[in-house]
Short mmCIF file of C-alpha atoms and ligand atoms in Angstrom, two decimals:
data_model
loop_
_atom_site.label_atom_id
_atom_site.label_comp_id
_atom_site.label_asym_id
_atom_site.label_seq_id
_atom_site.Cartn_x
_atom_site.Cartn_y
_atom_site.Cartn_z
CA MET A 1 -71.09 34.29 -182.97
CA SER A 2 -73.33 36.66 -183.98
CA THR A 3 -76.88 36.29 -186.20
CA PRO A 4 -76.14 35.44 -189.91
CA PRO A 5 -78.00 37.88 -192.57
CA ASP A 6 -81.19 37.01 -193.68
CA VAL A 7 -80.29 35.66 -197.49
CA VAL A 8 -83.38 35.76 -199.51
CA ARG A 9 -81.95 34.43 -202.62
CA SER A 10 -78.90 33.78 -204.93
CA ALA A 11 -79.43 37.29 -206.91
CA TYR A 12 -76.42 37.79 -209.45
CA ALA A 13 -73.13 36.81 -210.37
CA GLN A 14 -70.47 39.04 -212.05
CA LEU A 15 -68.47 37.24 -214.76
CA VAL A 16 -65.33 38.40 -216.64
CA VAL A 17 -65.51 37.63 -220.33
CA THR A 18 -62.76 38.19 -223.13
CA ASP A 19 -65.27 39.42 -225.81
CA LEU A 20 -68.32 41.65 -224.97
CA ALA A 21 -70.02 41.13 -228.39
CA ALA A 22 -69.12 37.37 -228.55
CA SER A 23 -70.95 37.28 -225.01
CA ARG A 24 -73.51 39.53 -226.23
CA TRP A 25 -74.51 37.17 -229.24
CA PHE A 26 -74.66 34.25 -226.41
CA TRP A 27 -76.25 35.46 -223.67
CA VAL A 28 -78.60 37.60 -225.12
CA ASP A 29 -79.36 37.02 -228.84
CA MET A 30 -79.19 33.18 -227.97
CA LEU A 31 -80.41 33.20 -224.59
CA GLY A 32 -82.30 35.78 -224.71
CA LEU A 33 -81.58 37.68 -221.32
CA HIS A 34 -82.78 41.21 -221.65
CA VAL A 35 -80.19 44.21 -221.66
CA GLN A 36 -81.23 46.51 -218.71
CA HIS A 37 -77.98 48.33 -218.83
CA GLU A 38 -74.45 48.72 -220.98
CA ASP A 39 -71.76 50.54 -221.52
CA ALA A 40 -68.11 50.12 -223.10
CA ASN A 41 -67.01 47.49 -220.64
CA ALA A 42 -69.88 45.78 -219.52
CA LEU A 43 -73.44 44.43 -219.91
CA TYR A 44 -76.21 43.90 -217.27
CA LEU A 45 -78.51 41.42 -217.91
CA ARG A 46 -81.84 39.89 -216.42
CA GLY A 47 -84.49 37.26 -217.34
CA THR A 48 -87.82 38.10 -218.34
CA ASP A 49 -89.70 37.55 -214.72
CA GLU A 50 -86.79 39.17 -212.79
CA LEU A 51 -87.86 42.68 -211.10
CA THR A 52 -84.43 43.89 -210.21
CA HIS A 53 -81.72 45.23 -212.12
CA HIS A 54 -79.89 42.17 -212.87
CA SER A 55 -79.07 39.27 -212.32
CA LEU A 56 -76.17 38.50 -214.79
CA VAL A 57 -72.91 40.96 -215.15
CA LEU A 58 -70.64 40.42 -218.26
CA ARG A 59 -67.64 42.37 -217.49
CA LYS A 60 -65.04 42.69 -220.14
CA GLY A 61 -61.50 41.75 -218.92
CA PRO A 62 -57.86 40.03 -220.06
CA ALA A 63 -59.13 36.52 -218.84
CA ALA A 64 -62.53 34.68 -218.03
CA ALA A 65 -63.33 34.35 -214.58
CA LEU A 66 -65.84 34.39 -211.69
CA ASP A 67 -65.33 38.09 -210.40
CA HIS A 68 -67.99 37.45 -207.72
CA LEU A 69 -71.54 35.85 -206.79
CA ALA A 70 -74.09 38.11 -205.15
CA TYR A 71 -77.03 36.83 -202.63
CA ARG A 72 -79.81 39.47 -201.88
CA VAL A 73 -80.75 39.88 -198.07
CA ARG A 74 -84.03 40.73 -196.91
CA THR A 75 -83.29 44.16 -195.17
CA PRO A 76 -80.30 46.84 -194.98
CA GLU A 77 -79.26 45.64 -191.70
CA ASP A 78 -78.72 42.24 -192.95
CA VAL A 79 -75.99 44.11 -194.85
CA ASP A 80 -74.19 44.45 -191.83
CA ARG A 81 -75.10 41.77 -190.36
CA ALA A 82 -72.99 40.05 -193.28
CA GLU A 83 -70.18 42.19 -192.58
CA LYS A 84 -69.96 40.85 -188.89
CA PHE A 85 -70.64 37.54 -189.91
CA PHE A 86 -67.38 37.15 -191.88
CA ALA A 87 -65.42 39.71 -189.93
CA GLU A 88 -65.79 37.28 -186.92
CA ARG A 89 -64.71 34.49 -188.81
CA GLY A 90 -61.35 36.52 -189.84
CA ARG A 91 -62.42 36.56 -193.38
CA PRO A 92 -61.27 39.16 -196.05
CA VAL A 93 -64.41 41.80 -195.84
CA ARG A 94 -64.83 44.70 -197.75
CA ARG A 95 -67.83 47.62 -197.23
CA ILE A 96 -68.97 49.08 -200.60
CA PRO A 97 -70.94 52.08 -199.81
CA ALA A 98 -73.76 52.54 -202.85
CA GLY A 99 -72.19 54.17 -206.25
CA GLU A 100 -69.07 52.58 -205.80
CA GLY A 101 -69.73 49.13 -206.34
CA THR A 102 -71.90 47.50 -209.42
CA TYR A 103 -74.00 49.67 -211.22
CA GLY A 104 -77.83 49.50 -210.02
CA VAL A 105 -76.43 47.84 -206.65
CA GLY A 106 -76.79 49.99 -203.40
CA ASP A 107 -74.92 49.64 -200.40
CA ALA A 108 -73.17 46.07 -200.35
CA VAL A 109 -70.56 44.10 -198.50
CA ARG A 110 -67.98 41.45 -200.15
CA ALA A 111 -66.60 38.85 -198.69
CA VAL A 112 -63.93 35.96 -199.61
CA ASP A 113 -65.49 33.01 -197.94
CA PRO A 114 -64.01 30.11 -196.06
CA LEU A 115 -64.71 28.23 -199.71
CA GLY A 116 -62.04 31.00 -200.95
CA PHE A 117 -64.88 32.54 -203.31
CA THR A 118 -65.64 36.10 -203.42
CA VAL A 119 -69.63 36.96 -202.28
CA GLU A 120 -71.62 40.12 -202.08
CA PHE A 121 -74.43 40.50 -199.55
CA PHE A 122 -76.62 43.69 -200.77
CA HIS A 123 -80.59 44.71 -200.36
CA ASP A 124 -80.69 47.86 -202.32
CA ILE A 125 -80.80 47.35 -206.03
CA ALA A 126 -82.76 49.73 -208.88
CA ARG A 127 -85.78 47.82 -210.23
CA GLY A 128 -86.49 46.87 -213.83
CA GLU A 129 -89.76 47.05 -215.85
CA ARG A 130 -92.14 44.34 -215.35
CA LEU A 131 -91.45 41.77 -218.73
CA ILE A 132 -93.13 38.83 -217.52
CA GLN A 133 -95.97 39.31 -219.99
CA ARG A 134 -94.02 41.01 -222.71
CA TYR A 135 -94.07 37.98 -224.73
CA ASP A 136 -92.89 40.18 -227.58
CA LEU A 137 -89.72 41.04 -226.41
CA HIS A 138 -89.07 37.09 -225.06
CA ARG A 139 -86.33 35.30 -227.38
CA GLY A 140 -84.24 32.79 -227.76
CA ALA A 141 -84.05 30.40 -224.80
CA GLN A 142 -86.76 32.82 -223.04
CA ILE A 143 -84.61 32.62 -219.50
CA ALA A 144 -87.12 33.55 -216.82
CA ARG A 145 -84.35 34.12 -213.92
CA LEU A 146 -81.54 33.36 -212.35
CA ASP A 147 -82.00 29.78 -210.61
CA HIS A 148 -78.58 28.94 -208.55
CA PHE A 149 -74.92 28.48 -208.48
CA ASN A 150 -72.76 25.74 -208.63
CA ILE A 151 -69.70 25.59 -206.86
CA CYS A 152 -66.23 23.37 -207.83
CA THR A 153 -65.22 22.67 -204.00
CA PRO A 154 -62.38 20.03 -202.91
CA ASP A 155 -64.02 19.50 -199.53
CA ILE A 156 -67.83 19.21 -199.48
CA PRO A 157 -68.53 18.74 -195.84
CA ALA A 158 -66.63 22.35 -195.55
CA ALA A 159 -68.86 23.82 -197.84
CA TYR A 160 -72.08 22.14 -196.40
CA GLU A 161 -71.35 23.35 -193.12
CA HIS A 162 -70.54 27.06 -194.38
CA TYR A 163 -73.90 27.49 -195.84
CA LYS A 164 -75.90 25.61 -192.98
CA SER A 165 -73.91 28.26 -190.34
CA LEU A 166 -75.62 30.85 -193.15
CA GLY A 167 -79.00 29.31 -192.65
CA PHE A 168 -79.32 27.37 -195.83
CA GLY A 169 -81.31 24.46 -195.47
CA CYS A 170 -80.11 21.15 -197.52
CA SER A 171 -82.85 19.62 -200.19
CA GLU A 172 -80.53 16.94 -201.72
CA THR A 173 -76.99 15.18 -201.52
CA ILE A 174 -74.86 12.77 -203.04
CA GLU A 175 -73.44 9.96 -200.76
CA GLY A 176 -71.00 7.08 -200.59
CA ASP A 177 -71.54 3.66 -199.09
CA GLU A 178 -69.80 5.24 -196.06
CA HIS A 179 -72.17 8.33 -196.42
CA GLU A 180 -69.41 10.68 -197.49
CA MET A 181 -70.55 13.31 -199.24
CA TYR A 182 -69.84 14.01 -202.57
CA ALA A 183 -72.33 16.78 -203.52
CA ALA A 184 -74.87 18.85 -201.62
CA TRP A 185 -77.80 21.33 -202.85
CA MET A 186 -78.78 24.15 -200.85
CA PHE A 187 -82.02 26.69 -200.45
CA ARG A 188 -82.89 29.83 -199.13
CA LYS A 189 -85.57 30.51 -201.53
CA GLN A 190 -88.40 27.72 -201.34
CA THR A 191 -86.83 25.35 -204.22
CA VAL A 192 -84.12 22.88 -204.44
CA HIS A 193 -81.08 25.47 -204.42
CA ASP A 194 -79.75 28.71 -204.51
CA VAL A 195 -75.87 26.77 -204.13
CA ALA A 196 -74.61 23.75 -204.96
CA PHE A 197 -71.31 21.98 -204.86
CA THR A 198 -69.55 19.84 -207.07
CA GLY A 199 -66.39 18.13 -205.71
CA GLY A 200 -63.44 18.75 -207.23
CA ALA A 201 -60.31 21.35 -207.52
CA GLY A 202 -61.68 25.10 -206.19
CA PRO A 203 -62.70 27.34 -205.50
CA ARG A 204 -63.81 27.50 -208.98
CA LEU A 205 -67.02 28.15 -210.61
CA HIS A 206 -68.72 25.22 -211.89
CA HIS A 207 -71.97 26.75 -213.44
CA LEU A 208 -74.61 29.37 -213.15
CA GLY A 209 -78.44 27.70 -213.51
CA VAL A 210 -80.88 29.72 -215.14
CA ALA A 211 -84.48 28.96 -215.17
CA THR A 212 -87.02 28.76 -218.11
CA HIS A 213 -90.54 28.14 -217.47
CA GLU A 214 -91.00 24.60 -219.48
CA SER A 215 -89.28 22.13 -220.77
CA HIS A 216 -89.86 22.71 -224.46
CA GLN A 217 -87.77 26.33 -224.22
CA VAL A 218 -84.99 23.92 -222.69
CA LEU A 219 -85.16 21.82 -226.27
CA ARG A 220 -85.73 24.47 -228.55
CA THR A 221 -82.36 26.00 -227.17
CA ALA A 222 -80.55 23.00 -228.17
CA ASP A 223 -82.50 23.21 -231.64
CA ILE A 224 -81.83 26.92 -232.04
CA PHE A 225 -77.71 26.17 -231.49
CA GLY A 226 -78.03 23.12 -233.80
CA SER A 227 -79.70 24.89 -236.50
CA LEU A 228 -77.10 27.61 -236.18
CA ASP A 229 -74.18 24.95 -236.77
CA LYS A 230 -72.88 26.05 -233.00
CA GLN A 231 -74.02 22.82 -231.29
CA HIS A 232 -70.56 23.09 -230.01
CA HIS A 233 -72.05 24.97 -227.33
CA ILE A 234 -74.01 22.24 -226.04
CA GLU A 235 -72.15 20.24 -223.54
CA ARG A 236 -74.40 17.93 -221.50
CA GLY A 237 -78.06 16.88 -222.31
CA PRO A 238 -80.89 17.51 -222.53
CA GLY A 239 -82.07 15.20 -220.01
CA ARG A 240 -83.80 14.79 -216.71
CA HIS A 241 -81.82 15.18 -213.59
CA GLY A 242 -82.36 13.01 -210.60
CA VAL A 243 -81.14 15.52 -208.09
CA SER A 244 -83.88 17.95 -208.36
CA ASN A 245 -85.86 16.24 -210.93
CA ALA A 246 -85.33 19.52 -213.31
CA PHE A 247 -85.08 19.14 -216.92
CA TYR A 248 -81.94 20.60 -218.01
CA LEU A 249 -79.59 21.65 -220.78
CA TYR A 250 -75.60 22.55 -219.94
CA MET A 251 -73.82 24.83 -222.28
CA ARG A 252 -70.57 26.48 -222.81
CA ASP A 253 -70.13 30.37 -223.31
CA PRO A 254 -67.63 31.68 -225.62
CA ASP A 255 -65.24 32.23 -222.83
CA GLY A 256 -66.09 28.51 -221.62
CA HIS A 257 -68.19 29.27 -218.88
CA ARG A 258 -70.72 26.48 -218.04
CA VAL A 259 -74.56 27.91 -217.85
CA GLU A 260 -77.06 25.20 -216.91
CA ILE A 261 -80.70 25.90 -218.46
CA TYR A 262 -82.62 24.22 -215.99
CA THR A 263 -86.78 24.08 -215.20
CA SER A 264 -89.63 22.53 -213.58
CA ASP A 265 -87.80 21.30 -210.05
CA TYR A 266 -89.83 21.57 -206.26
CA PHE A 267 -90.97 23.18 -203.40
CA THR A 268 -88.92 23.03 -200.46
CA GLY A 269 -90.43 25.76 -198.29
CA ASP A 270 -91.83 23.09 -195.14
CA PRO A 271 -90.09 23.80 -192.03
CA ASP A 272 -89.55 20.36 -191.44
CA HIS A 273 -88.59 19.56 -195.10
CA GLU A 274 -85.92 16.68 -195.28
CA THR A 275 -83.06 16.01 -197.18
CA TYR A 276 -83.24 13.04 -200.02
CA VAL A 277 -79.80 11.18 -200.00
CA TRP A 278 -78.79 9.58 -203.15
CA ASN A 279 -76.06 6.83 -203.29
CA VAL A 280 -73.07 7.63 -205.71
CA HIS A 281 -73.75 4.27 -207.09
CA ASP A 282 -77.17 5.41 -208.48
CA ASP A 283 -76.88 5.87 -211.87
CA ARG A 284 -79.83 8.12 -211.82
CA ARG A 285 -78.44 10.51 -209.60
CA ARG A 286 -77.00 13.03 -212.38
CA ASP A 287 -79.13 11.85 -215.18
CA PHE A 288 -82.68 10.07 -214.44
CA TRP A 289 -82.90 8.23 -217.62
CA GLY A 290 -78.97 6.86 -216.98
CA ASN A 291 -77.18 8.78 -219.53
CA ALA A 292 -73.48 9.36 -219.13
CA VAL A 293 -72.10 12.74 -217.73
CA ILE A 294 -69.53 13.89 -220.03
CA GLU A 295 -66.05 13.87 -218.00
CA SER A 296 -65.79 18.01 -219.10
CA TRP A 297 -68.59 18.05 -216.78
CA TYR A 298 -66.59 17.03 -214.14
CA LYS A 299 -63.22 18.35 -214.77
CA GLU A 300 -63.75 21.70 -216.62
CA ALA A 301 -64.80 24.93 -214.71
CA SER A 302 -64.06 29.04 -214.32
CA PRO A 303 -61.49 30.45 -211.89
CA VAL A 304 -62.50 33.03 -209.43
CA LEU A 305 -61.20 36.33 -208.22
CA ASP A 306 -60.23 37.42 -204.91
CA LEU A 307 -61.16 41.00 -203.77
CA ASP A 308 -58.80 43.01 -205.63
CA GLY A 309 -59.22 40.91 -208.97
CA ALA A 310 -56.16 38.43 -208.67
CA VAL A 311 -56.84 34.56 -209.65
CA GLN A 312 -57.38 32.59 -206.18
CA PRO A 313 -55.06 29.38 -206.31
CA ILE A 314 -56.96 26.41 -206.32
CA LEU A 315 -56.80 22.92 -204.31
CA GLU A 316 -57.15 19.77 -205.61
CA GLY A 317 -60.66 17.79 -204.99
CA VAL A 318 -60.42 14.92 -202.36
CA LEU A 319 -63.27 12.69 -203.36
CA ASP A 320 -63.39 12.17 -207.29
CA GLU A 321 -67.00 11.57 -208.37
CA SER A 322 -66.15 10.67 -212.02
CA ALA A 323 -63.81 8.12 -210.59
CA VAL A 324 -66.46 6.08 -209.07
CA GLN A 325 -67.15 3.68 -211.98
CA VAL A 326 -70.66 3.93 -212.13
CA GLY A 327 -72.91 2.88 -215.67
CA ALA A 328 -74.16 6.14 -216.47
CA ASP A 329 -70.51 8.42 -215.98
CA GLY A 330 -67.74 8.01 -218.20
CA LEU A 331 -66.38 4.68 -219.00
CA GLY A 332 -68.23 3.00 -216.49
CA ILE A 333 -69.00 -0.46 -216.45
CA ILE A 334 -72.80 -1.52 -217.37
CA GLU A 335 -73.79 -2.74 -213.92
CA PRO A 336 -76.87 -5.39 -214.31
CA SER A 337 -80.09 -3.88 -212.92
O1 4SX B 401 -76.67 16.36 -212.30
S1 4SX B 401 -77.65 16.35 -211.27
O2 4SX B 401 -78.85 15.57 -210.98
O3 4SX B 401 -76.92 16.29 -209.76
C1 4SX B 401 -77.93 18.13 -211.15
C2 4SX B 401 -78.91 18.38 -210.21
C3 4SX B 401 -79.51 19.60 -210.45
C4 4SX B 401 -78.50 20.80 -210.61
O4 4SX B 401 -78.90 22.14 -210.73
C5 4SX B 401 -77.48 20.22 -211.42
O5 4SX B 401 -76.61 21.14 -211.91
C6 4SX B 401 -76.96 19.14 -211.39
CA1 CA B 402 -71.50 18.85 -228.04
FE1 FE2 B 403 -77.33 23.18 -212.03
#
């Protein structure tokens, strides 16, 4: 098998949305993403810290879906490596020359990975002006950058092995008493994750994680939605995660796509960084304060498209974490501490 591409980070996602104006209200007016480019059919958005063209593309379409996830690779030659990596594994692969793919992105390759997700690998992308200290333009949740993808997949160990073969490290897992893997967080950039896996029917997109610098920006996001009587967009949190230690708030956009406002995880860049393992019965794993995880968070997610834009069929999950009757989840029995 050939050398995998050198993945730098999770870089952008392309979501299909049914109402571009409603999505603009949510992602731009409320969350504060910067509009780098827009046309009649799509918005190209980025956070205040992001220097590349976009980290989120919202494309108008008939039904909400994930079009594709995209990872930036270190060199143009890594785009070739990505093409070879997936081709030699017999996966559907399509080379997309500069100008024929996503606006602002150069030469790229897209493949349907073994988990059923359409994933793009690119190096060349247009730059955006530096907004890091344009505080006059920071609005709403003041999102700084895309942090991670979270995907629903029925076979967590298979997802772990696939991303391990792509050179990802593993920062944390949730495991059962017999070490059956319920969830995993994996990284290339030196934080907790670029991608994480939630057990369940898949392939589906569970959420996009976007980072703010401070927890007060997470709290302010919830307050803003409350002020406007739009609190129904809030799904879970605010709270403190067990896994990652991040402060979080989960929102649903007008199409139901889930986004996590996320801040303050930790460094994972040492070569001997060890995986931290949570037991599925520890009710601090998902919320460090033991708050319940609402059922919709485990069960609802966005469908994903193949290389031709058709909805990928989904396979039911094997392990159901929400069925693990733990104090902090669902109708679990409050176990004596
Ligand atoms: O709920 S978890 O603590 O497992 C968690 C940790 C990090 C995340 O990004 C997330 O979405 C969920
Ligand atoms: Ca709510
Ligand atoms: Fe997340």
